[in-house]
Coordinates of C-alpha atoms in Angstrom, one line a residue:
M1 CA 20.1 25.9 -52.8
D2 CA 21.4 28.6 -55.2
G3 CA 22.0 31.9 -53.6
V4 CA 22.4 30.5 -50.0
W5 CA 25.9 30.4 -48.6
E6 CA 26.9 27.5 -46.4
G7 CA 27.2 29.7 -43.2
S8 CA 23.7 31.2 -43.6
P9 CA 21.5 30.8 -40.5
W10 CA 18.5 30.1 -42.8
L11 CA 20.1 27.0 -44.3
P12 CA 18.5 24.4 -41.9
T13 CA 15.1 25.9 -42.4
I14 CA 15.4 25.9 -46.1
R15 CA 16.6 22.3 -46.2
L16 CA 13.6 21.3 -44.0
A17 CA 11.2 23.1 -46.3
H18 CA 12.8 21.5 -49.3
A19 CA 12.5 18.0 -47.8
A20 CA 8.8 18.7 -46.9
D21 CA 8.2 19.8 -50.5
I22 CA 9.7 16.6 -51.9
V23 CA 7.5 14.5 -49.5
L24 CA 4.3 16.4 -50.4
H25 CA 4.8 16.2 -54.1
S26 CA 6.4 12.7 -54.5
S27 CA 3.4 10.6 -53.5
T28 CA 0.2 10.8 -51.5
Y29 CA 1.2 7.6 -49.6
V30 CA 4.0 9.3 -47.6
P31 CA 2.0 12.3 -46.3
A32 CA -1.0 10.1 -45.6
T33 CA 1.1 7.7 -43.5
L34 CA 2.7 10.5 -41.6
A35 CA -0.7 12.1 -41.0
F36 CA -2.1 8.9 -39.7
V37 CA 0.9 8.2 -37.4
S38 CA 0.9 11.8 -36.1
S39 CA -2.9 11.8 -35.5
Y40 CA -2.8 8.6 -33.5
Y41 CA -0.1 9.8 -31.2
V42 CA -1.6 13.2 -30.7
F43 CA -5.0 11.9 -29.7
L44 CA -4.5 8.4 -28.5
G45 CA -0.8 7.8 -28.0
S46 CA 1.4 8.0 -24.9
W47 CA 5.1 7.5 -24.1
P48 CA 4.8 3.6 -24.0
D49 CA 3.6 3.8 -27.6
L50 CA 6.6 5.9 -28.6
L51 CA 8.8 3.4 -26.8
L52 CA 7.3 0.5 -28.8
I53 CA 7.8 2.4 -32.0
A54 CA 11.4 3.1 -31.1
C55 CA 12.0 -0.6 -30.3
F56 CA 10.4 -1.8 -33.6
C57 CA 12.4 0.8 -35.5
G58 CA 15.5 -0.6 -33.8
L59 CA 14.6 -4.1 -35.0
K60 CA 14.4 -2.8 -38.6
H61 CA 17.7 -0.9 -38.3
R62 CA 19.9 -3.3 -36.4
A63 CA 23.2 -1.8 -37.5
L64 CA 22.2 1.6 -36.1
V65 CA 21.1 0.0 -32.8
T66 CA 24.3 -1.9 -32.6
A67 CA 26.4 1.3 -33.0
L68 CA 24.2 3.1 -30.4
T69 CA 24.5 0.2 -28.0
F70 CA 28.3 0.2 -28.3
Q71 CA 28.3 3.9 -27.5
L72 CA 26.1 3.5 -24.5
W73 CA 28.3 0.7 -23.2
N74 CA 31.3 2.9 -23.4
I75 CA 29.4 5.6 -21.5
L76 CA 28.3 3.0 -18.9
C77 CA 31.9 1.8 -18.4
T78 CA 33.5 5.2 -18.3
T79 CA 30.8 7.3 -16.5
I80 CA 27.9 5.5 -14.8
L81 CA 29.7 2.5 -13.2
P82 CA 32.5 4.7 -11.7
S83 CA 29.8 7.1 -10.5
A84 CA 27.9 4.3 -8.8
V85 CA 31.0 3.0 -7.1
A86 CA 31.8 6.5 -6.0
I87 CA 28.3 7.0 -4.5
G88 CA 28.6 3.6 -2.7
A89 CA 32.0 4.6 -1.3
A90 CA 30.6 8.0 -0.3
S91 CA 27.7 6.3 1.5
M92 CA 30.1 4.0 3.4
L93 CA 32.3 7.0 4.2
L94 CA 29.4 9.0 5.5
S95 CA 28.3 6.0 7.6
A96 CA 31.8 5.7 9.0
L97 CA 32.2 9.4 9.8
N98 CA 28.7 9.8 11.3
Q99 CA 29.8 8.8 14.8
K100 CA 27.6 11.1 16.9
G101 CA 25.2 9.3 19.2
L102 CA 21.6 10.0 19.8
K103 CA 20.6 12.3 22.6
W104 CA 18.1 10.2 24.6
T105 CA 17.5 10.0 28.3
G106 CA 14.4 7.8 28.3
L107 CA 14.0 4.1 28.6
G108 CA 16.0 1.9 26.3
R109 CA 18.6 2.5 23.5
P110 CA 18.7 1.6 19.8
Y111 CA 19.8 -2.0 19.2
L112 CA 20.4 -4.4 16.3
I113 CA 19.0 -7.7 17.5
P114 CA 20.0 -11.0 15.7
C115 CA 17.2 -13.5 16.2
K116 CA 15.8 -16.9 15.3
T117 CA 12.2 -17.5 14.3
T118 CA 10.5 -20.8 14.5
H119 CA 7.1 -21.9 13.2
T120 CA 5.5 -25.2 14.1
R121 CA 2.2 -26.3 12.6
L122 CA 0.5 -29.0 14.6
F123 CA -3.0 -29.3 13.0
P124 CA -4.2 -30.7 10.6
Q125 CA -0.6 -31.5 9.4
N126 CA 2.7 -31.3 11.1
H127 CA 5.1 -28.8 9.5
T128 CA 8.1 -27.0 11.1
F129 CA 10.8 -24.5 10.0
I130 CA 13.4 -22.3 11.6
Y131 CA 15.1 -19.2 10.1
S132 CA 17.6 -16.6 11.1
Y133 CA 16.0 -13.1 11.4
L134 CA 17.1 -9.6 12.2
V135 CA 15.0 -7.0 14.1
V136 CA 15.9 -3.7 15.6
G137 CA 14.9 -2.1 18.9
I138 CA 14.0 1.6 18.9
P139 CA 12.8 3.8 21.9
V140 CA 9.5 5.3 20.7
G141 CA 10.0 9.1 20.6
I142 CA 13.7 9.0 19.7
S143 CA 14.8 10.6 16.4
G144 CA 18.1 10.8 14.6
N145 CA 21.0 8.7 13.4
S146 CA 22.9 6.2 15.5
N147 CA 26.4 5.9 14.1
G148 CA 25.3 5.5 10.5
M149 CA 23.8 2.1 11.1
L150 CA 20.3 2.8 12.5
S151 CA 18.0 5.8 12.4
A152 CA 14.5 6.7 13.4
S153 CA 12.5 9.4 11.5
S154 CA 9.1 10.6 10.6
E155 CA 9.9 12.1 7.2
R156 CA 8.2 10.8 4.0
L157 CA 10.5 11.2 0.9
Q158 CA 9.8 9.5 -2.4
G159 CA 11.5 9.2 -5.8
F160 CA 14.8 11.0 -6.3
R161 CA 14.5 12.9 -3.1
G162 CA 14.1 9.7 -1.1
F163 CA 17.1 8.2 -2.9
L164 CA 19.3 11.3 -2.1
S165 CA 18.1 11.0 1.5
N166 CA 19.2 7.4 1.7
I167 CA 22.6 8.3 0.3
L168 CA 23.3 11.5 2.2
C169 CA 22.0 10.3 5.6
G170 CA 24.5 7.5 5.5
T171 CA 22.2 5.1 7.4
W172 CA 21.7 1.4 6.5
Y173 CA 18.7 0.5 8.7
K174 CA 15.8 2.9 9.1
V175 CA 12.6 3.0 11.1
N176 CA 10.1 5.4 9.6
A177 CA 6.8 6.4 11.3
F178 CA 5.1 6.3 7.9
D179 CA 5.3 2.4 7.9
Y180 CA 3.5 1.9 11.2
L181 CA 0.0 1.9 12.7
Q182 CA -2.4 4.3 10.9
R183 CA -1.8 4.9 7.2
G184 CA -0.1 8.1 6.2
F185 CA 2.4 10.6 7.5
S186 CA 2.4 12.1 11.0
D187 CA 4.3 15.1 12.2
A188 CA 4.3 13.6 15.7
G189 CA 6.2 10.5 14.5
L190 CA 6.0 7.1 16.2
R191 CA 4.9 8.5 19.5
G192 CA 2.0 10.5 18.0
K193 CA 0.8 7.5 16.0
L194 CA 1.0 5.3 19.1
D195 CA -1.0 7.9 21.2
T196 CA -3.7 8.1 18.5
Y197 CA -4.0 4.3 18.5
L198 CA -4.2 4.0 22.3
Q199 CA -7.0 6.7 22.4
S200 CA -8.9 4.7 19.7
Q201 CA -8.8 1.7 22.1
G202 CA -10.1 3.7 25.1
E203 CA -6.7 3.9 26.7
D204 CA -5.0 7.1 28.1
P205 CA -1.5 7.5 26.5
K206 CA -0.3 9.2 29.7
D207 CA -0.6 5.7 31.4
Y208 CA 2.2 4.6 29.1
P209 CA 4.9 7.3 29.0
H210 CA 7.6 4.8 27.9
A211 CA 7.4 2.6 24.8
Y212 CA 9.9 0.5 23.0
L213 CA 9.4 -0.8 19.4
V214 CA 10.9 -4.1 18.2
T215 CA 10.5 -4.4 14.4
A216 CA 12.2 -5.3 11.1
A217 CA 13.7 -2.0 9.8
R218 CA 14.0 -0.8 6.3
F219 CA 17.2 -1.8 4.6
L220 CA 18.2 0.3 1.5
G221 CA 14.5 1.3 1.2
Y222 CA 13.1 -2.3 1.3
H223 CA 10.7 -3.2 4.0
F224 CA 8.6 -6.3 4.7
N225 CA 7.5 -6.7 8.3
P226 CA 5.2 -9.6 9.3
V227 CA 4.8 -8.4 13.0
S228 CA 6.1 -5.6 15.2
F229 CA 6.0 -5.5 19.0
W230 CA 5.3 -2.2 20.8
Y231 CA 6.3 -2.7 24.5
L232 CA 4.4 -0.2 26.7
Y233 CA 5.7 0.8 30.2
N234 CA 4.0 2.8 32.9
S235 CA 5.6 5.7 34.8
E236 CA 7.5 3.3 37.0
R237 CA 9.0 1.6 34.0
I238 CA 7.0 -1.6 34.5
L239 CA 5.9 -3.4 31.4
S240 CA 2.1 -3.0 31.3
A241 CA 1.0 -3.8 27.8
I242 CA 2.1 -4.8 24.3
V243 CA 0.8 -3.8 20.9
L244 CA 1.2 -6.5 18.3
E245 CA 1.1 -4.9 14.8
V246 CA 0.4 -7.7 12.3
N247 CA 0.8 -7.3 8.6
N248 CA -0.2 -9.8 5.9
T249 CA 1.2 -10.3 2.4
F250 CA -1.7 -8.4 0.9
G251 CA -0.7 -5.2 2.6
E252 CA -3.4 -5.2 5.2
R253 CA -2.7 -4.4 8.9
R254 CA -4.2 -5.2 12.3
P255 CA -2.9 -3.9 15.6
Y256 CA -3.8 -5.8 18.7
L257 CA -3.6 -4.2 22.1
V258 CA -2.7 -6.8 24.8
L259 CA -2.9 -5.7 28.4
R260 CA -0.8 -7.3 31.1
D261 CA -2.7 -8.7 34.1
L262 CA -0.5 -7.4 36.9
S263 CA -2.5 -9.1 39.7
T264 CA -2.1 -12.6 38.1
E265 CA 1.6 -11.9 37.4
A266 CA 2.2 -10.9 41.0
K267 CA 0.7 -14.2 42.2
R268 CA 2.9 -16.1 39.8
L269 CA 6.0 -14.4 41.0
S270 CA 5.1 -14.7 44.7
G271 CA 4.5 -18.5 44.3
M272 CA 7.9 -19.2 42.8
T273 CA 10.6 -21.2 44.6
P274 CA 12.9 -18.9 46.7
G275 CA 16.1 -18.2 44.9
V276 CA 14.6 -18.7 41.4
T277 CA 14.5 -15.4 39.5
A278 CA 12.1 -14.7 36.6
G279 CA 11.7 -11.6 34.6
P280 CA 8.3 -9.9 34.0
R281 CA 6.3 -11.2 31.2
V282 CA 2.9 -10.7 29.5
R283 CA 0.5 -13.6 29.0
A284 CA -2.8 -13.0 27.3
S285 CA -5.3 -14.3 24.8
W286 CA -7.7 -12.7 22.3
A287 CA -10.0 -13.6 19.4
K288 CA -8.5 -13.7 16.0
D289 CA -10.3 -11.5 13.4
F290 CA -7.6 -10.8 10.8
H291 CA -6.6 -12.9 7.8
V292 CA -2.9 -13.7 7.9
S293 CA -2.4 -17.1 6.2
P294 CA -4.4 -18.7 3.4
F295 CA -4.1 -22.0 5.3
N296 CA -6.1 -20.7 8.3
S297 CA -9.6 -19.2 8.6
R298 CA -10.2 -15.9 10.2
K299 CA -11.7 -17.6 13.2
G300 CA -9.8 -18.9 16.2
T301 CA -7.9 -17.6 19.2
Y302 CA -4.4 -16.2 19.7
S303 CA -2.4 -16.4 22.9
L304 CA 0.8 -14.6 23.7
L305 CA 3.7 -15.2 26.1
A306 CA 6.3 -12.5 25.9
N307 CA 9.1 -11.3 28.2
D308 CA 10.2 -7.8 29.0
P309 CA 13.2 -7.1 26.7
L310 CA 14.5 -4.2 28.8
D311 CA 16.1 -3.8 32.2
P312 CA 13.8 -1.3 34.0
D313 CA 16.7 0.2 35.9
T314 CA 19.4 0.6 33.3
G315 CA 17.4 0.4 30.1
D316 CA 19.8 -2.2 28.7
F317 CA 18.6 -4.9 26.4
R318 CA 18.4 -8.2 28.1
G319 CA 16.9 -10.5 25.5
L320 CA 13.8 -11.0 23.4
D321 CA 11.4 -14.0 23.6
A322 CA 7.9 -13.9 22.3
T323 CA 5.7 -16.9 21.6
I324 CA 2.3 -16.8 19.8
N325 CA -0.1 -19.7 19.8
L326 CA -3.1 -20.1 17.5
N327 CA -6.0 -22.3 18.4
S328 CA -8.8 -23.1 15.9
S329 CA -12.5 -22.2 16.5
K330 CA -13.0 -25.8 17.7
G331 CA -10.1 -25.6 20.2
H332 CA -7.4 -27.4 18.2
E333 CA -3.9 -26.2 18.8
K334 CA -2.9 -25.3 15.2
L335 CA 0.5 -23.6 15.3
V336 CA 3.2 -22.1 17.5
A337 CA 5.3 -19.2 16.3
R338 CA 8.3 -18.0 18.3
L339 CA 10.8 -15.1 17.9
F340 CA 13.8 -15.0 20.2
S341 CA 17.1 -13.2 20.3
E342 CA 20.3 -15.2 19.6
G343 CA 23.5 -13.9 21.2
E344 CA 24.1 -10.4 22.3
A345 CA 22.2 -7.4 20.9
I346 CA 24.4 -4.8 19.3
N347 CA 24.4 -1.2 20.2
P348 CA 25.3 0.5 16.9
E349 CA 26.6 3.6 18.7
F350 CA 29.8 1.8 19.6
M351 CA 30.4 -0.1 16.3
S352 CA 33.7 0.4 14.4
I353 CA 33.8 0.5 10.7
T354 CA 35.2 -3.0 10.6
E355 CA 32.3 -4.3 12.8
K356 CA 29.9 -2.5 10.5
I357 CA 31.2 -4.2 7.4
Q358 CA 31.2 -7.6 9.0
F359 CA 27.6 -7.1 10.3
L360 CA 26.3 -6.0 6.9
L361 CA 28.0 -8.9 5.1
R362 CA 26.3 -11.3 7.5
W363 CA 22.8 -9.8 7.7
F364 CA 22.1 -7.6 4.6
W365 CA 20.2 -10.4 2.8
V366 CA 17.8 -11.4 5.6
G367 CA 15.2 -8.8 4.9
F368 CA 15.1 -9.5 1.2
A369 CA 14.7 -13.3 2.0
T370 CA 11.6 -12.9 4.2
F371 CA 9.0 -12.9 1.5
P372 CA 10.6 -15.7 -0.6
R373 CA 10.8 -17.8 2.5
I374 CA 7.1 -17.3 3.1
V375 CA 6.3 -18.3 -0.5
R376 CA 8.5 -21.4 -0.2
Q377 CA 6.8 -22.6 2.9
A378 CA 3.3 -21.8 1.5
A379 CA 4.2 -23.9 -1.6
A380 CA 5.3 -26.8 0.7
L381 CA 2.0 -26.6 2.7
F382 CA -0.1 -26.5 -0.5
F383 CA 1.6 -29.1 -2.7
K384 CA 3.2 -31.4 -0.1
R385 CA 0.9 -31.2 2.9
K386 CA -2.3 -30.7 0.8
L387 CA -3.8 -28.1 3.2
H388 CA -7.1 -26.4 2.5
V389 CA -6.8 -22.8 1.2
W390 CA -9.1 -20.1 2.6
Y391 CA -9.8 -17.2 0.4
R392 CA -9.0 -13.8 1.7
P393 CA -12.0 -12.0 3.2
E394 CA -12.3 -8.2 3.2
P395 CA -10.9 -6.7 6.5
L396 CA -13.1 -5.8 9.4
K397 CA -13.6 -2.4 11.1
E398 CA -10.6 -2.8 13.4
S399 CA -8.2 -3.6 10.6
L400 CA -6.5 -1.4 8.0
G401 CA -7.1 -2.2 4.4
R402 CA -4.4 -2.7 1.8
H403 CA -2.9 0.1 -0.2
A404 CA -5.2 1.4 -3.0
T405 CA -4.4 0.8 -6.7
A406 CA -4.1 3.7 -9.1
T407 CA -7.7 3.2 -10.2
E408 CA -9.0 3.1 -6.7
R409 CA -7.0 6.3 -5.8
A410 CA -8.5 8.1 -8.7
L411 CA -12.1 7.0 -7.9
E412 CA -11.6 7.8 -4.2
T413 CA -10.9 11.4 -5.2
A414 CA -14.1 11.5 -7.1
F415 CA -16.1 9.9 -4.3
R416 CA -14.6 12.3 -1.7
N417 CA -15.7 15.3 -3.8
Y418 CA -19.1 13.7 -4.4
L419 CA -19.6 13.1 -0.6
R420 CA -18.7 16.8 0.1
F421 CA -21.4 17.8 -2.5
L422 CA -24.0 15.5 -0.9
V423 CA -23.3 16.7 2.6
G424 CA -23.4 20.3 1.3
Q425 CA -26.9 19.6 -0.1
C426 CA -28.2 18.1 3.1
R427 CA -30.9 20.1 4.8
K428 CA -30.6 18.6 8.2
P429 CA -27.7 19.4 10.6
I430 CA -25.4 16.5 10.0
S431 CA -21.6 16.1 10.6
V432 CA -19.8 13.3 8.7
R433 CA -16.4 12.0 9.8
Y434 CA -15.2 10.3 6.6
S435 CA -12.2 7.9 6.8
S436 CA -10.8 6.6 3.5
S437 CA -9.0 3.3 3.1
G438 CA -5.7 2.6 1.4
I439 CA -5.0 6.3 0.7
T440 CA -1.9 7.4 2.5
D441 CA -1.9 11.1 1.8
A442 CA -5.6 11.8 2.5
V443 CA -6.8 9.6 5.3
G444 CA -9.8 11.4 7.0
E445 CA -12.0 14.5 6.7
E446 CA -14.8 16.0 8.7
L447 CA -17.7 17.4 6.7
A448 CA -20.7 19.4 7.9
S449 CA -24.0 20.4 6.3
P450 CA -24.8 24.1 5.9
S451 CA -27.4 24.0 8.7
C452 CA -24.6 23.0 11.2
T453 CA -23.1 26.5 10.8
D454 CA -26.4 28.3 11.0
N455 CA -27.9 29.4 14.3
N456 CA -29.8 26.1 14.8
E457 CA -30.9 25.0 18.2
N458 CA -30.9 21.3 17.1
T459 CA -27.7 19.4 17.9
P460 CA -26.2 18.1 14.7
Q461 CA -26.0 14.4 14.3
T462 CA -22.4 13.0 13.9
L463 CA -22.0 10.2 11.5
Q464 CA -18.9 8.1 11.2
L465 CA -18.4 6.7 7.7
K466 CA -15.4 4.4 7.4
V467 CA -14.3 2.7 4.2
L468 CA -12.9 -0.7 5.2
T469 CA -11.2 -1.6 1.9
P470 CA -10.2 0.3 -1.2
V471 CA -12.3 -2.1 -3.3
F472 CA -15.3 -0.1 -2.2
Y473 CA -14.4 2.7 -4.6
T474 CA -14.5 0.5 -7.6
R475 CA -17.7 -1.2 -6.5
F476 CA -19.7 2.0 -5.5
V477 CA -19.4 3.4 -9.1
Q478 CA -20.9 0.3 -10.6
Y479 CA -24.3 1.0 -9.0
A480 CA -26.7 3.2 -10.7
H481 CA -28.4 4.2 -7.4
D482 CA -26.6 5.7 -4.4
F483 CA -29.0 4.5 -1.8
E484 CA -28.8 0.9 -3.1
A485 CA -25.0 1.1 -3.4
I486 CA -24.2 2.3 0.2
F487 CA -26.6 -0.1 1.9
T488 CA -25.6 -3.1 -0.2
E489 CA -21.9 -2.5 0.4
M490 CA -22.5 -2.0 4.1
T491 CA -24.8 -5.0 4.8
D492 CA -23.9 -7.6 2.1
S493 CA -20.3 -7.0 1.1
G494 CA -18.9 -5.3 4.2
T495 CA -16.7 -2.8 2.4
I496 CA -17.9 0.2 4.4
W497 CA -19.0 0.8 8.0
T498 CA -21.0 3.4 9.8
D499 CA -22.1 3.9 13.4
Q500 CA -25.6 5.3 12.5
P501 CA -27.1 3.6 9.4
H502 CA -30.4 5.3 9.9
V503 CA -28.8 8.7 9.1
L504 CA -27.5 7.6 5.7
P505 CA -30.8 8.2 3.8
E506 CA -30.5 11.9 4.7
I507 CA -27.2 12.0 2.6
F508 CA -27.6 9.2 0.0
L509 CA -31.1 10.0 -1.3
K510 CA -33.3 7.4 -2.8
K511 CA -34.2 8.9 -6.2
A512 CA -34.3 8.0 -9.8
S513 CA -31.1 8.2 -12.0
P514 CA -30.9 11.4 -14.1
P515 CA -30.8 11.3 -17.9
L516 CA -27.5 11.8 -19.7
H517 CA -26.7 15.4 -20.5
A518 CA -23.1 15.9 -21.8
A519 CA -21.6 19.2 -22.9
T520 CA -19.0 17.7 -25.3
A521 CA -19.0 14.7 -27.7
T522 CA -16.1 13.2 -25.7
D523 CA -18.1 13.2 -22.5
Y524 CA -21.2 11.8 -24.2
L525 CA -19.2 8.9 -25.8
Y526 CA -17.5 8.0 -22.5
F527 CA -20.6 8.1 -20.3
K528 CA -22.8 6.4 -22.9
G529 CA -20.3 3.6 -22.9
I530 CA -20.4 3.5 -19.1
Q531 CA -24.2 3.5 -19.1
T532 CA -24.3 0.6 -21.5
L533 CA -21.7 -1.5 -19.7
R534 CA -22.8 -0.7 -16.1
R535 CA -23.8 -3.8 -14.1
R536 CA -24.7 -4.2 -10.5
P537 CA -21.7 -6.0 -8.9
D538 CA -22.1 -9.3 -7.2
P539 CA -21.9 -9.2 -3.4
I540 CA -18.6 -10.2 -1.9
P541 CA -19.3 -13.6 -0.2
R542 CA -18.7 -14.1 3.5
V543 CA -15.8 -16.5 3.9
S544 CA -17.0 -19.7 5.3
T545 CA -15.3 -21.8 7.9
S546 CA -15.4 -25.4 9.0
A547 CA -17.9 -24.4 11.7
D548 CA -20.4 -22.8 9.4
P549 CA -23.5 -24.8 8.3
P550 CA -23.6 -26.0 4.6
A551 CA -24.7 -23.3 2.3
T552 CA -28.1 -23.5 0.7
A553 CA -28.7 -22.8 -3.0
C554 CA -29.9 -19.3 -3.7
A555 CA -32.1 -18.2 -6.5
V556 CA -30.5 -16.1 -9.2
V557 CA -32.0 -12.6 -9.3
E558 CA -31.9 -10.8 -12.6
D559 CA -31.9 -7.0 -12.5
I560 CA -34.4 -5.8 -15.1
R561 CA -34.2 -2.1 -14.4
D562 CA -33.3 0.3 -17.3
F563 CA -30.1 1.9 -16.1
R564 CA -29.3 5.5 -16.8
I565 CA -26.2 7.2 -15.6
S566 CA -25.7 7.3 -11.8
S567 CA -26.2 10.4 -9.6
M568 CA -22.4 10.4 -9.1
D569 CA -21.9 10.4 -12.9
A570 CA -24.3 13.4 -13.2
Y571 CA -22.3 15.2 -10.4
I572 CA -19.0 14.6 -12.2
L573 CA -20.5 15.9 -15.5
E574 CA -22.0 19.1 -14.0
H575 CA -19.7 20.1 -11.1
A576 CA -16.3 18.4 -11.3
D577 CA -13.3 20.1 -12.7
Q578 CA -11.8 18.9 -16.0
K579 CA -9.0 17.0 -14.4
V580 CA -11.2 15.0 -12.1
K581 CA -13.8 14.4 -14.8
A582 CA -11.2 13.1 -17.3
S583 CA -9.7 10.8 -14.6
Y584 CA -13.1 9.5 -13.5
R585 CA -14.5 8.7 -16.9
S586 CA -11.3 7.1 -18.1
N587 CA -10.9 4.9 -15.1
L588 CA -14.6 4.0 -14.9
L589 CA -14.8 3.0 -18.5
R590 CA -11.7 0.8 -18.2
L591 CA -13.3 -0.8 -15.1
M592 CA -16.6 -1.5 -16.9
V593 CA -14.8 -3.0 -19.9
A594 CA -12.7 -5.2 -17.6
N595 CA -15.8 -6.4 -15.6
N596 CA -17.7 -7.3 -18.8
Y597 CA -14.9 -8.8 -21.0
F598 CA -11.8 -9.5 -18.9
L599 CA -13.1 -11.4 -15.9
G600 CA -13.1 -8.2 -13.8
S601 CA -9.3 -7.9 -14.0
L602 CA -7.7 -4.6 -14.9
D603 CA -4.4 -6.4 -15.3
L604 CA -5.8 -8.6 -18.1
L605 CA -7.2 -5.5 -19.7
G606 CA -3.8 -3.9 -19.5
I607 CA -2.1 -6.9 -21.1
A608 CA -4.7 -6.9 -23.9
L609 CA -4.2 -3.1 -24.5
F610 CA -0.4 -3.6 -24.5
V611 CA -0.7 -6.4 -27.1
F612 CA -3.0 -4.2 -29.2
R613 CA -0.6 -1.2 -28.9
G614 CA 2.3 -3.4 -29.8
G615 CA 0.6 -4.7 -32.9
L616 CA -0.4 -1.2 -33.9
A617 CA 3.1 0.1 -33.3
W618 CA 4.5 -2.7 -35.4
F619 CA 2.0 -1.8 -38.2
L620 CA 2.8 1.9 -38.0
T621 CA 6.5 1.2 -38.0
T622 CA 6.2 -1.0 -41.1
Q623 CA 4.1 1.6 -42.9
L624 CA 6.5 4.4 -41.9
S625 CA 9.5 2.4 -43.1
Q626 CA 7.8 1.7 -46.4
A627 CA 6.9 5.3 -46.8
I628 CA 10.5 6.4 -46.2
D629 CA 11.8 3.8 -48.7
T630 CA 9.2 5.0 -51.2
W631 CA 10.4 8.6 -50.7
R632 CA 14.0 7.6 -51.2

């Protein structure tokens, strides 16, 4: 370093160049290793690979890791923990200071409702349990914060913004419209979603101007809600209907609209003994068509007996009591589930800070314990009671499918674009109302062929195309022919539904698959691999019940067609933008590999890739350490 003084700004650059010169001229092993490591992470690597490298380097340099750990611990004790305590204290302070009540003149008020829930199985084995439970009552249409304890909103905040909202709002229990009825966000909040659902059931929302929701609210962002009750009242504040919104552990949802038979109820009240008072109630029954428990089939009948939780004159809460019975398809009474309030409901508007702390200490854990309780009772039924397990069927048209996985979301985007393209190429006047499944930020879309906008005297045909489950997206791309895919999935597997099947051939044409034409080597390699691995998926079997006849053996049919790429593949190659194309080919190839070599499980494929990356990271770390030692 002769001729360079210590304060020179060029000193770091010169030292770096000097080190590089030593590396390049000392041995070919060092630059070759560095080139291999760099090439791998530039073309194939990601941040998990870098994290693995860092972990393995830490194992080889434990002294350095120990020193860094000690420094991080000091930072944690001096900065992070005090900050967390301060944030918690600020949240409690905001909750305590937020004393303003909600402005609401409609029926009902917000309440915290301590409850008990009982569950008694009568057939084929006896099994009973009882648990404490906490629900809240919210007037549908109200919005805001009630004394820092309970709030209702329609906002959808995720990530860091959602965390800041939880802290700054100073609210412990939250009811968000995003979590109820139709998937996705609604500017109209709970009331708007309820009105949309009522219209879909052929009811006029104006017949039910008042509504009250009883549900398990979010606590610190966590939410697991087996069933919610929407109590619907007419203009005279008389309970007229109930919507039971049932959720299963798979993330699927089924709302049931139960109408009150006012004439039958009037006869019951008129026939009671004089002097005996009884509040209004709803009694009804309906067919079961939603999979809730693996120990019950999807057949059977539900019946409900529920009281009116509100005083129609004052709107005060006067008690919750709802009983649901399940009968099997053969008429056996299988189980009885009951939810009832215990003690007085609490109006959060009048709670002091001491009462808030006492309430939170008593009830904070209940929401987190709901799912473990379900798992515990399921284990008892399976291992102790030896009950038969029914596999989960795909949901029917009236139900809402589970949330889509990352792969399903990516393929839904490609399918939506492809459907737009097909409708745009259609020569006949056709309008398609497409409804996705499991996609919260893009639920539905209406598409129209070009001839619909022309001066055409023919009335366009309107086609409803509703995806029933997100698994449709990963199944559709496995077919080489669109016509076969859409009809097989509709008739055999039940993953999609339409009201006019005869119109589908106008959109999904029956034609041969195109040859593979790729503009780049990367596209060619990806789609050649997809073409080689593509296999027609097996149909999803219809779930049998005890009432079904014995299944007969079916002949195994072998597909001998020579598969090319699919029409959707060709569309992606020719018309999709680079982002959609890269996402489509990557997710589709992973799906094909998983189906052929990992039992159809992307999770198993992910584990295998993680093990491979871990081994490769360990090898690269070892080689890099040896190269550094050689250089030294």
